[in-house]
Amino acid sequence: MAAADVVSTTALIEQISAKSGLSKAQVKSVLGLFVESTAKHLKRGTKVRVSGLGTFAKSSRGARKGRNPSTGEAIKIKASKSVRFKPSTTLKGSL
């Protein structure tokens, strides 16, 4: 993915600031609180639904056996946790 294909947090803050009339510091603070609050809820196992954007949910993957692709040797893969994102129909429709 090329650098032009990614919007940085700084660019996002600048765009929101310009459209909302809020200062960049205020937007940065609100965005930080959103991320912090979302992470807290996901850690508890609560889904986070943002209208017009989508739903974030905690996902767990159990331990399993796998193979090292270069040697073919059997390996144990540890259980892991991740975040799933399901886009809203509004977001899907706008693409």
PDB file of C-alpha atoms in Angstrom:
ATOM      1  CA  MET A   1       0.000   0.000   0.000  1.00  0.00           C
ATOM      2  CA  ALA A   2       1.474   3.337  -1.041  1.00  0.00           C
ATOM      3  CA  ALA A   3       1.736   6.250   1.385  1.00  0.00           C
ATOM      4  CA  ALA A   4      -0.895   8.129  -0.645  1.00  0.00           C
ATOM      5  CA  ASP A   5      -3.374   5.330   0.146  1.00  0.00           C
ATOM      6  CA  VAL A   6      -3.240   6.034   3.908  1.00  0.00           C
ATOM      7  CA  VAL A   7      -4.682   9.016   5.757  1.00  0.00           C
ATOM      8  CA  SER A   8      -2.582   9.825   8.817  1.00  0.00           C
ATOM      9  CA  THR A   9      -4.047  10.795  12.167  1.00  0.00           C
ATOM     10  CA  THR A  10      -2.579  14.269  11.716  1.00  0.00           C
ATOM     11  CA  ALA A  11      -4.300  14.704   8.339  1.00  0.00           C
ATOM     12  CA  LEU A  12      -7.581  13.426   9.780  1.00  0.00           C
ATOM     13  CA  ILE A  13      -7.315  15.873  12.689  1.00  0.00           C
ATOM     14  CA  GLU A  14      -6.619  18.744  10.274  1.00  0.00           C
ATOM     15  CA  GLN A  15      -9.633  17.862   8.103  1.00  0.00           C
ATOM     16  CA  ILE A  16     -12.002  17.564  11.067  1.00  0.00           C
ATOM     17  CA  SER A  17     -10.664  20.788  12.562  1.00  0.00           C
ATOM     18  CA  ALA A  18     -11.168  22.695   9.309  1.00  0.00           C
ATOM     19  CA  LYS A  19     -14.748  21.445   8.857  1.00  0.00           C
ATOM     20  CA  SER A  20     -15.866  21.716  12.487  1.00  0.00           C
ATOM     21  CA  GLY A  21     -14.243  24.981  13.545  1.00  0.00           C
ATOM     22  CA  LEU A  22     -12.699  23.230  16.563  1.00  0.00           C
ATOM     23  CA  SER A  23      -9.009  23.656  17.259  1.00  0.00           C
ATOM     24  CA  LYS A  24      -6.619  20.870  16.273  1.00  0.00           C
ATOM     25  CA  ALA A  25      -5.884  20.310  19.978  1.00  0.00           C
ATOM     26  CA  GLN A  26      -9.583  19.838  20.734  1.00  0.00           C
ATOM     27  CA  VAL A  27     -10.056  17.407  17.847  1.00  0.00           C
ATOM     28  CA  LYS A  28      -6.924  15.482  18.870  1.00  0.00           C
ATOM     29  CA  SER A  29      -8.238  15.228  22.435  1.00  0.00           C
ATOM     30  CA  VAL A  30     -11.686  14.008  21.355  1.00  0.00           C
ATOM     31  CA  LEU A  31     -10.198  11.483  18.923  1.00  0.00           C
ATOM     32  CA  GLY A  32      -7.873  10.213  21.661  1.00  0.00           C
ATOM     33  CA  LEU A  33     -10.805   9.839  24.062  1.00  0.00           C
ATOM     34  CA  PHE A  34     -12.770   7.944  21.400  1.00  0.00           C
ATOM     35  CA  VAL A  35      -9.907   5.488  20.877  1.00  0.00           C
ATOM     36  CA  GLU A  36      -9.337   5.102  24.634  1.00  0.00           C
ATOM     37  CA  SER A  37     -13.029   4.537  25.370  1.00  0.00           C
ATOM     38  CA  THR A  38     -13.418   2.099  22.470  1.00  0.00           C
ATOM     39  CA  ALA A  39     -10.404   0.079  23.657  1.00  0.00           C
ATOM     40  CA  LYS A  40     -11.791  -0.023  27.219  1.00  0.00           C
ATOM     41  CA  HIS A  41     -15.149  -1.378  26.058  1.00  0.00           C
ATOM     42  CA  LEU A  42     -13.565  -3.923  23.707  1.00  0.00           C
ATOM     43  CA  LYS A  43     -11.315  -5.154  26.507  1.00  0.00           C
ATOM     44  CA  ARG A  44     -14.460  -5.864  28.560  1.00  0.00           C
ATOM     45  CA  GLY A  45     -15.957  -7.760  25.620  1.00  0.00           C
ATOM     46  CA  THR A  46     -18.556  -5.103  24.799  1.00  0.00           C
ATOM     47  CA  LYS A  47     -19.247  -4.303  21.147  1.00  0.00           C
ATOM     48  CA  VAL A  48     -18.890  -0.672  20.081  1.00  0.00           C
ATOM     49  CA  ARG A  49     -21.350   0.491  17.410  1.00  0.00           C
ATOM     50  CA  VAL A  50     -20.757   3.835  15.716  1.00  0.00           C
ATOM     51  CA  SER A  51     -23.759   4.879  13.654  1.00  0.00           C
ATOM     52  CA  GLY A  52     -22.827   5.410  10.015  1.00  0.00           C
ATOM     53  CA  LEU A  53     -19.407   3.774  10.485  1.00  0.00           C
ATOM     54  CA  GLY A  54     -19.819   0.240  11.796  1.00  0.00           C
ATOM     55  CA  THR A  55     -19.319  -2.092  14.737  1.00  0.00           C
ATOM     56  CA  PHE A  56     -16.086  -2.994  16.507  1.00  0.00           C
ATOM     57  CA  ALA A  57     -16.032  -6.302  18.401  1.00  0.00           C
ATOM     58  CA  LYS A  58     -13.457  -8.325  20.301  1.00  0.00           C
ATOM     59  CA  SER A  59     -12.490 -11.546  18.535  1.00  0.00           C
ATOM     60  CA  SER A  60     -10.721 -14.545  20.035  1.00  0.00           C
ATOM     61  CA  ARG A  61      -8.876 -17.238  18.167  1.00  0.00           C
ATOM     62  CA  GLY A  62      -8.035 -20.472  19.965  1.00  0.00           C
ATOM     63  CA  ALA A  63      -4.664 -22.152  20.092  1.00  0.00           C
ATOM     64  CA  ARG A  64      -4.026 -24.450  17.153  1.00  0.00           C
ATOM     65  CA  LYS A  65      -1.406 -26.457  15.327  1.00  0.00           C
ATOM     66  CA  GLY A  66       0.210 -25.137  12.186  1.00  0.00           C
ATOM     67  CA  ARG A  67       3.188 -25.695   9.929  1.00  0.00           C
ATOM     68  CA  ASN A  68       6.284 -23.613   9.341  1.00  0.00           C
ATOM     69  CA  PRO A  69       6.002 -22.911   5.595  1.00  0.00           C
ATOM     70  CA  SER A  70       9.741 -22.942   4.981  1.00  0.00           C
ATOM     71  CA  THR A  71      10.581 -26.160   6.847  1.00  0.00           C
ATOM     72  CA  GLY A  72       7.252 -27.965   7.020  1.00  0.00           C
ATOM     73  CA  GLU A  73       7.836 -28.493  10.742  1.00  0.00           C
ATOM     74  CA  ALA A  74       4.716 -28.712  12.952  1.00  0.00           C
ATOM     75  CA  ILE A  75       4.380 -25.732  15.319  1.00  0.00           C
ATOM     76  CA  LYS A  76       2.001 -24.627  18.052  1.00  0.00           C
ATOM     77  CA  ILE A  77       0.221 -21.323  17.431  1.00  0.00           C
ATOM     78  CA  LYS A  78      -0.846 -19.533  20.604  1.00  0.00           C
ATOM     79  CA  ALA A  79      -4.371 -18.308  21.241  1.00  0.00           C
ATOM     80  CA  SER A  80      -4.813 -14.652  20.340  1.00  0.00           C
ATOM     81  CA  LYS A  81      -7.266 -11.787  20.630  1.00  0.00           C
ATOM     82  CA  SER A  82      -8.027  -9.251  17.949  1.00  0.00           C
ATOM     83  CA  VAL A  83     -10.605  -6.679  16.900  1.00  0.00           C
ATOM     84  CA  ARG A  84     -13.167  -7.280  14.173  1.00  0.00           C
ATOM     85  CA  PHE A  85     -14.781  -4.427  12.293  1.00  0.00           C
ATOM     86  CA  LYS A  86     -18.070  -4.785  10.452  1.00  0.00           C
ATOM     87  CA  PRO A  87     -18.934  -1.738   8.342  1.00  0.00           C
ATOM     88  CA  SER A  88     -22.451  -0.307   8.530  1.00  0.00           C
ATOM     89  CA  THR A  89     -24.747  -0.523   5.519  1.00  0.00           C
ATOM     90  CA  THR A  90     -24.462   3.272   5.246  1.00  0.00           C
ATOM     91  CA  LEU A  91     -20.680   3.060   4.927  1.00  0.00           C
ATOM     92  CA  LYS A  92     -20.861   0.134   2.496  1.00  0.00           C
ATOM     93  CA  GLY A  93     -23.377   2.009   0.372  1.00  0.00           C
ATOM     94  CA  SER A  94     -21.164   5.088   0.191  1.00  0.00           C
ATOM     95  CA  LEU A  95     -18.233   3.157  -1.251  1.00  0.00           C
TER      96      LEU A  95
END
